[in-house]
mmCIF file of C-alpha atoms in Angstrom:
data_model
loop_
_atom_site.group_PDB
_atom_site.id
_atom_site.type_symbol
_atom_site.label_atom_id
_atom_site.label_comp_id
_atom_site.label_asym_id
_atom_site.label_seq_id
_atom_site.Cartn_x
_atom_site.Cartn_y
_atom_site.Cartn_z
ATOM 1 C CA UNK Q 1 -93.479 -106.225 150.005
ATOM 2 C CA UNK Q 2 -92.502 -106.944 146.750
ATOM 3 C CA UNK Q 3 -93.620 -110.131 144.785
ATOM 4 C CA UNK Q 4 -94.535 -111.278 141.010
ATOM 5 C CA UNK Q 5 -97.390 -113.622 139.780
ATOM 6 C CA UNK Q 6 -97.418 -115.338 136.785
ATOM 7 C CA UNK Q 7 -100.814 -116.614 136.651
ATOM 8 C CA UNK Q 8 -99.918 -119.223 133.429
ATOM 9 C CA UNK Q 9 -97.615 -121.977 134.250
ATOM 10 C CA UNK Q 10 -97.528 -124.060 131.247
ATOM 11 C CA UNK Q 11 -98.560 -122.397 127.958
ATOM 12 C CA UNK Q 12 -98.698 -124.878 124.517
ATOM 13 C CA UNK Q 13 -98.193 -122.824 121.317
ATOM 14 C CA UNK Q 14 -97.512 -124.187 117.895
ATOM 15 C CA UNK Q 15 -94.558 -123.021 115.968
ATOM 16 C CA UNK Q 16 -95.183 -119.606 113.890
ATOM 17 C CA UNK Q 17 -98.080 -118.695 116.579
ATOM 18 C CA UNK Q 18 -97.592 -115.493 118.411
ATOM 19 C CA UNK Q 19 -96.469 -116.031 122.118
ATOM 20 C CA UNK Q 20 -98.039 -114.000 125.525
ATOM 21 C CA UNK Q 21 -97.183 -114.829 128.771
ATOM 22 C CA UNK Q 22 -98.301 -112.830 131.724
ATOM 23 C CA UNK Q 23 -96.606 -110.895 135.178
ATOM 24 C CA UNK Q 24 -98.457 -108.863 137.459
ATOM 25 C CA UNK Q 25 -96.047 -107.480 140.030
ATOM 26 C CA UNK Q 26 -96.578 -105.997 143.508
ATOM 27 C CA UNK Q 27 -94.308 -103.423 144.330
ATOM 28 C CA UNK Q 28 -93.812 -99.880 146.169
ATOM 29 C CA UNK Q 29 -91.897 -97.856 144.111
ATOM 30 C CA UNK Q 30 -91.427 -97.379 140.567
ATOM 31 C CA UNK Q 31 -90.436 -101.354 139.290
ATOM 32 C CA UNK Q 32 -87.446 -101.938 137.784
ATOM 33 C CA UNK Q 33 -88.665 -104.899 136.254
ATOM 34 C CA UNK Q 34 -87.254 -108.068 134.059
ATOM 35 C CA UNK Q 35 -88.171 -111.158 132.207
ATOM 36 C CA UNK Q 36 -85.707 -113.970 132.072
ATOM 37 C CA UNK Q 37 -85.634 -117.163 130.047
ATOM 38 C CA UNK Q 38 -84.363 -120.427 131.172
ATOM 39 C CA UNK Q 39 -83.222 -123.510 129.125
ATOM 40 C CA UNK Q 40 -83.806 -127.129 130.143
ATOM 41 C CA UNK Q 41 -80.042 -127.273 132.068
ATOM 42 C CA UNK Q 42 -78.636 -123.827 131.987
ATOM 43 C CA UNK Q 43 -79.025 -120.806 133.864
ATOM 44 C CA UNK Q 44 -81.047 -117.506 133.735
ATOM 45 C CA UNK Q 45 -80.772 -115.166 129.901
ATOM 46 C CA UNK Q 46 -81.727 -112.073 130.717
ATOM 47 C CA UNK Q 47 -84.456 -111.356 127.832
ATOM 48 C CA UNK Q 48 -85.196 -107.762 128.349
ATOM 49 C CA UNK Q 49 -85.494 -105.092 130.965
ATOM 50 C CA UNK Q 50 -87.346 -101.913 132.010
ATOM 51 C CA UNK Q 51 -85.973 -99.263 134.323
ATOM 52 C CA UNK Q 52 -88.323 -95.931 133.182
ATOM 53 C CA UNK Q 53 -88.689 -94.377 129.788
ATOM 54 C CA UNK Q 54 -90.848 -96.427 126.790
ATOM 55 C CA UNK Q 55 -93.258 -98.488 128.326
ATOM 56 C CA UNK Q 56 -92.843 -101.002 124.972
ATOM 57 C CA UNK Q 57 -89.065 -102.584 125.757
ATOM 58 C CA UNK Q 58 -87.613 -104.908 123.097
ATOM 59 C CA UNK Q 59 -85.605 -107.597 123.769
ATOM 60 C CA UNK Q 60 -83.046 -110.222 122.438
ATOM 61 C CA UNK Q 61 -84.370 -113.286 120.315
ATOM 62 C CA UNK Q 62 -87.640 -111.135 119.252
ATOM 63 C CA UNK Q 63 -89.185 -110.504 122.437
ATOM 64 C CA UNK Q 64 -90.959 -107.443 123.623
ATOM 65 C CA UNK Q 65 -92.887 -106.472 127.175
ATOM 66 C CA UNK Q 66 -94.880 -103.366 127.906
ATOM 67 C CA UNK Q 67 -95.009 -101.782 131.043
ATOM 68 C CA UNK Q 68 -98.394 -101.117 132.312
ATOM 69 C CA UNK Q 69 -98.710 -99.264 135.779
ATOM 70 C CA UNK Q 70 -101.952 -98.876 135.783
ATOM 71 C CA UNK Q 71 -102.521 -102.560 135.836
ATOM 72 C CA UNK Q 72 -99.266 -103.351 137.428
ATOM 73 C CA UNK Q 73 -98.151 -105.769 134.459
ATOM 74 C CA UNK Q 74 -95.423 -106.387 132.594
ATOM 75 C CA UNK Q 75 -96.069 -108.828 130.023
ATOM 76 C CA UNK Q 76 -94.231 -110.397 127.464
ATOM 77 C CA UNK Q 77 -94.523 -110.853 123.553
ATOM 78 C CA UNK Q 78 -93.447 -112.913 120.384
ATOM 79 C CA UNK Q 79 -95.076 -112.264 117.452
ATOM 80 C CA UNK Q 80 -93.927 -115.762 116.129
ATOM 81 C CA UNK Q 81 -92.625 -118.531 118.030
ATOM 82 C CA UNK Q 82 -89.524 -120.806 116.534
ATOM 83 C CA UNK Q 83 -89.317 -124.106 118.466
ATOM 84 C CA UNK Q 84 -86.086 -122.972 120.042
ATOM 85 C CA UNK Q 85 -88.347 -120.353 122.143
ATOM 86 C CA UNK Q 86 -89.301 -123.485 124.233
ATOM 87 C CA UNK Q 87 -88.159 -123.215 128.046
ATOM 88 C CA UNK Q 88 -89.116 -121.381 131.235
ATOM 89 C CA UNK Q 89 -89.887 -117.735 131.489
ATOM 90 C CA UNK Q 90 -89.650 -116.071 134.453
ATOM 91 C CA UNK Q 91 -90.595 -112.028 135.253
ATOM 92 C CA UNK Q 92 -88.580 -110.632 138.242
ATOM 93 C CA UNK Q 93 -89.102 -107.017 139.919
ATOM 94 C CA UNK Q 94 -86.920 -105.570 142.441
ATOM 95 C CA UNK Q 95 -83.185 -103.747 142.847
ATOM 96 C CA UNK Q 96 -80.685 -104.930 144.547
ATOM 97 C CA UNK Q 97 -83.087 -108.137 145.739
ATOM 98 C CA UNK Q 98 -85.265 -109.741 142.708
ATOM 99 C CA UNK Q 99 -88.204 -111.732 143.421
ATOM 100 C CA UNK Q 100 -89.384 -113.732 140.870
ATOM 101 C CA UNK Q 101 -92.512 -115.545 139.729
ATOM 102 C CA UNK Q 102 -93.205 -119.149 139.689
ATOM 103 C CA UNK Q 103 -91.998 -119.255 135.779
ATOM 104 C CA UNK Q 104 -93.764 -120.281 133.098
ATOM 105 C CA UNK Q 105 -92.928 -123.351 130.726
ATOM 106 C CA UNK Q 106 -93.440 -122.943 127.040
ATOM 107 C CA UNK Q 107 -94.009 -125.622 124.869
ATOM 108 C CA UNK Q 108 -93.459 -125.380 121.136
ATOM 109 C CA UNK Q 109 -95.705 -128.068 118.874
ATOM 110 C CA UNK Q 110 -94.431 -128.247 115.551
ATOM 111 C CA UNK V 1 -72.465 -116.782 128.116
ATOM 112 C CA UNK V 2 -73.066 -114.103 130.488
ATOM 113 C CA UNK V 3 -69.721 -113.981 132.093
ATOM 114 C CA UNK V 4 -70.333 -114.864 135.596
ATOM 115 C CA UNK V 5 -68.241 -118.744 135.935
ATOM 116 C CA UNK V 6 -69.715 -120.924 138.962
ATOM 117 C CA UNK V 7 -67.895 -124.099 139.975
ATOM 118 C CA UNK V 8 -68.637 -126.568 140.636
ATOM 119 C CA UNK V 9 -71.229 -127.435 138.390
ATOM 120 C CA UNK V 10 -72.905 -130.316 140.006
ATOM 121 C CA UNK V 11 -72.264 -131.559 143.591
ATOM 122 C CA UNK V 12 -73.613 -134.447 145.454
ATOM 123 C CA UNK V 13 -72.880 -134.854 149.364
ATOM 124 C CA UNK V 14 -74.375 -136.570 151.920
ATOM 125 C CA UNK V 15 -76.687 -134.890 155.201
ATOM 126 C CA UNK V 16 -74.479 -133.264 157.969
ATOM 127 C CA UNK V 17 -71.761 -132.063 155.219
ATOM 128 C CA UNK V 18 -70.278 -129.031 154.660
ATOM 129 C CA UNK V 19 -69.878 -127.654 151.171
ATOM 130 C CA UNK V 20 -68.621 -124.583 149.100
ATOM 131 C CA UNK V 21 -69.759 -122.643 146.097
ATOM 132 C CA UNK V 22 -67.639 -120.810 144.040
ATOM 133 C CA UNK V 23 -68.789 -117.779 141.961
ATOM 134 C CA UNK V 24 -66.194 -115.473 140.183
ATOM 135 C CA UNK V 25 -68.459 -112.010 138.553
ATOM 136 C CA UNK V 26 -68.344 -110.707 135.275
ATOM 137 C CA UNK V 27 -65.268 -108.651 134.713
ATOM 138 C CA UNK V 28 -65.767 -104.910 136.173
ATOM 139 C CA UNK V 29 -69.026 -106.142 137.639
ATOM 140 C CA UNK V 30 -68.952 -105.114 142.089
ATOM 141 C CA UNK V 31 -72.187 -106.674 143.143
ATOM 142 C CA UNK V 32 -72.336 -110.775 143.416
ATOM 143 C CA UNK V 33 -76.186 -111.880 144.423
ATOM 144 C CA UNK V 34 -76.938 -115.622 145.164
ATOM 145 C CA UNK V 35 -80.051 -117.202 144.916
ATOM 146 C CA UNK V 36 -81.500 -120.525 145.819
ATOM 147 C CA UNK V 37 -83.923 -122.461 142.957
ATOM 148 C CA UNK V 38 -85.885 -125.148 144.223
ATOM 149 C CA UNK V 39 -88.950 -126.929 142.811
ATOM 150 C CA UNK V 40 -91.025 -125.966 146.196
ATOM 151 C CA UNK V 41 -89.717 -122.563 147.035
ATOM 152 C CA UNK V 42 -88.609 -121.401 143.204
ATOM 153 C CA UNK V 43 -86.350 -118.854 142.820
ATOM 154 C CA UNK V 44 -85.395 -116.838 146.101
ATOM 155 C CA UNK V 45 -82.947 -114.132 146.450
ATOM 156 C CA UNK V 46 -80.819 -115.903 149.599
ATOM 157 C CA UNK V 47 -77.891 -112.732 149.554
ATOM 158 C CA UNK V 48 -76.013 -109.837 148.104
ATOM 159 C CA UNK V 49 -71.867 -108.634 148.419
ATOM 160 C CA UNK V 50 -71.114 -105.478 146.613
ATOM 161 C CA UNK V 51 -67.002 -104.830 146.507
ATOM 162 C CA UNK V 52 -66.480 -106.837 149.635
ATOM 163 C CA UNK V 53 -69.225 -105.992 152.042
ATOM 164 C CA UNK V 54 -72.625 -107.649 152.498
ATOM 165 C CA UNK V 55 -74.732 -105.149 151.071
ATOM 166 C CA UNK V 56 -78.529 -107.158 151.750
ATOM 167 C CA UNK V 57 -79.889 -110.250 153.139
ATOM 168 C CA UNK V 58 -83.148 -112.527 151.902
ATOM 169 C CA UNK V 59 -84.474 -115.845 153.387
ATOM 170 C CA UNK V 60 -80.796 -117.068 153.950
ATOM 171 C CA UNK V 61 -80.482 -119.815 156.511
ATOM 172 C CA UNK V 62 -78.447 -119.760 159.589
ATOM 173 C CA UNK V 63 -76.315 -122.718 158.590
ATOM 174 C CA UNK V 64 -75.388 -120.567 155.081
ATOM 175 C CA UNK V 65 -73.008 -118.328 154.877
ATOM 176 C CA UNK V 66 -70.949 -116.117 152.373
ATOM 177 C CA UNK V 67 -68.196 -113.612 151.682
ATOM 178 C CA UNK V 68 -66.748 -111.962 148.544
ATOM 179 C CA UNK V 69 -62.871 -111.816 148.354
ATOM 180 C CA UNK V 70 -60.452 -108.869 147.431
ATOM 181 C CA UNK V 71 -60.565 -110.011 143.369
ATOM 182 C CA UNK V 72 -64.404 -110.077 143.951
ATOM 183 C CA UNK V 73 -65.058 -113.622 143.887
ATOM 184 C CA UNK V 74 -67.627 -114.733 146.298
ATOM 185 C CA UNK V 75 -68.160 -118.397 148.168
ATOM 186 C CA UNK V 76 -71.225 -119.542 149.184
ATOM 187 C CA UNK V 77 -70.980 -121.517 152.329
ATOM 188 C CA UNK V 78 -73.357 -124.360 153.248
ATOM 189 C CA UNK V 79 -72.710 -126.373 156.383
ATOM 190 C CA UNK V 80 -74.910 -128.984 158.201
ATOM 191 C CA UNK V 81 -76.593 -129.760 155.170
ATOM 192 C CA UNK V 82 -80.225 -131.667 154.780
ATOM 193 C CA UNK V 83 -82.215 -133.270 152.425
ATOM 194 C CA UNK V 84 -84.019 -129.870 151.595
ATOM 195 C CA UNK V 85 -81.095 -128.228 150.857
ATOM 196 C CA UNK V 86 -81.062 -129.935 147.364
ATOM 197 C CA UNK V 87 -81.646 -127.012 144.806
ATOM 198 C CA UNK V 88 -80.260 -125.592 142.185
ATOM 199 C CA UNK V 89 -77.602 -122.274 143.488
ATOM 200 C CA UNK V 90 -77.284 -119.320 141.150
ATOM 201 C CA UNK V 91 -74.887 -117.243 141.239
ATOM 202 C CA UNK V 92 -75.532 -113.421 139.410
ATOM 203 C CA UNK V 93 -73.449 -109.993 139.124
ATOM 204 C CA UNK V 94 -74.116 -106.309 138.470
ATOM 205 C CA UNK V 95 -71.402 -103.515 137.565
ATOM 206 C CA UNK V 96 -72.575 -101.193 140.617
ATOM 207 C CA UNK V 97 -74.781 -100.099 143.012
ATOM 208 C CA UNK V 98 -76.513 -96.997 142.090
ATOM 209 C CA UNK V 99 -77.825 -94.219 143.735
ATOM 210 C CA UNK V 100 -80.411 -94.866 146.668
ATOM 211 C CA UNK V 101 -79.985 -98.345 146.690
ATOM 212 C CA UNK V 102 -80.957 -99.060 143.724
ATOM 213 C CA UNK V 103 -78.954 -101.656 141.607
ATOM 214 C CA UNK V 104 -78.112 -102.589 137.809
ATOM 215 C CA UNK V 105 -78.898 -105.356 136.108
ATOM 216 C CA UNK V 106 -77.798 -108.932 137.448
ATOM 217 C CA UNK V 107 -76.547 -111.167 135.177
ATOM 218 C CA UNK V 108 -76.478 -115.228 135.853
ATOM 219 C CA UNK V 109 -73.986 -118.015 135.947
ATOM 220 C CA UNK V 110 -74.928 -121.000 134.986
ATOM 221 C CA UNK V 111 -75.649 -122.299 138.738
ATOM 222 C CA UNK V 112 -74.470 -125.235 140.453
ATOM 223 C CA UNK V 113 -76.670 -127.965 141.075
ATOM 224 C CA UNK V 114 -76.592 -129.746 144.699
ATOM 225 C CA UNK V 115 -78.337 -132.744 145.162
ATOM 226 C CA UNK V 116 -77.916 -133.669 149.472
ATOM 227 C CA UNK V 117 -78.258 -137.301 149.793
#
């Protein structure tokens, strides 16, 4: 079965700070695997994506992830946070049927 | 914007109703995929249409159901509706199905929020 965890559900960073946030992922296969941002109100943005190929993806808005099978993560990266970057995160794996994690909220001190 | 419209945007109704939620895909895109996000179960892939047919099923309920139209619209269908039901429905698309299965990326509407009285 196929299933994310996202061990960090709230994460405080101050503005300029670099940003991590963390998905381990269960899966069978190789992972097609995403990270998706959600605003207070609005639906999912998909941030960035990773089918096969370069393990280091970059993403919209500044973002990166990099695949690691070996430790079946797939974690994501800013090196420096605006306040606009706060919301919820959430890393999905799957193909036709996602599963997500529980999402992580990001708050942005100034 | 990603290009996938949902209507309505909010809904409120009362137990025992009957509602419908309208998704219409990006342009070009085959595959419509609802999900169900709710503050106990998060997000959970409910079910999938790709050019008409159901394609896969997740933890959808009996009481749901949905279809996707010639023009590739899709409605999701909740009857009977409880107090649990309250969540907020996403809507996504992809542009195909690919080989083995496997599919492209979905892109989301903006949901529509149901709050079951």
């Amino acid at each position: 079965a196929q299933s994310v965890t996202q061990p960090d559900i709230h994460i405080t960073v101050s503005e300029g700070a670099s940003l991590e946030l963390r998905c381990n992922y269960s899966y069978g296969a190789t992972p097609y695997l995403f990270w998706y941002v959600q605003s207070p109100g609005q639906g999912l943005q998909l941030l960035l994506k990773y089918f096969s190929g370069d393990t280091l993806v970059q993403g919209i808005k500044g973002f990166e992830a990099e695949f690691k099978r070996s430790q079946s993560s797939f974690n994501l990266r800013k090196p420096s946070v605006h306040w606009s970057d706060a919301a919820e995160y959430f890393c999905a794996v799957g193909d036709y049927k996602l599963s997500f994690g529980a999402g992580t909220t990001v708050t942005v001190r100034a | 914007d990603s290009g996938v419209t949902q209507t309505p945007k909010h809904l409120i109704t009362a137990t025992g109703q009957r509602v419908t939620l309208r998704c219409s895909p990006r342009s070009g895109d085959l595959s419509v995929y609802w999900y169900q996000q709710s503050l106990d179960q998060g997000l959970q892939f409910l079910i999938q249409y790709y050019n008409g047919e159901e394609r896969a099923k997740g933890n959808i309920l009996e009481r749901f159901s949905a279809q996707q139209f010639p023009d590739l619209h899709s409605e999701l269908n909740l009857s009977s509706l409880e107090l649990g039901d309250s969540a907020l429905y996403f809507c996504a698309s992809s542009p195909s199905t690919l080989a083995g299965g496997r599919t492209d990326t979905q892109y989301f509407g903006p949901g529509t929020r149901l709050t079951v009285l």
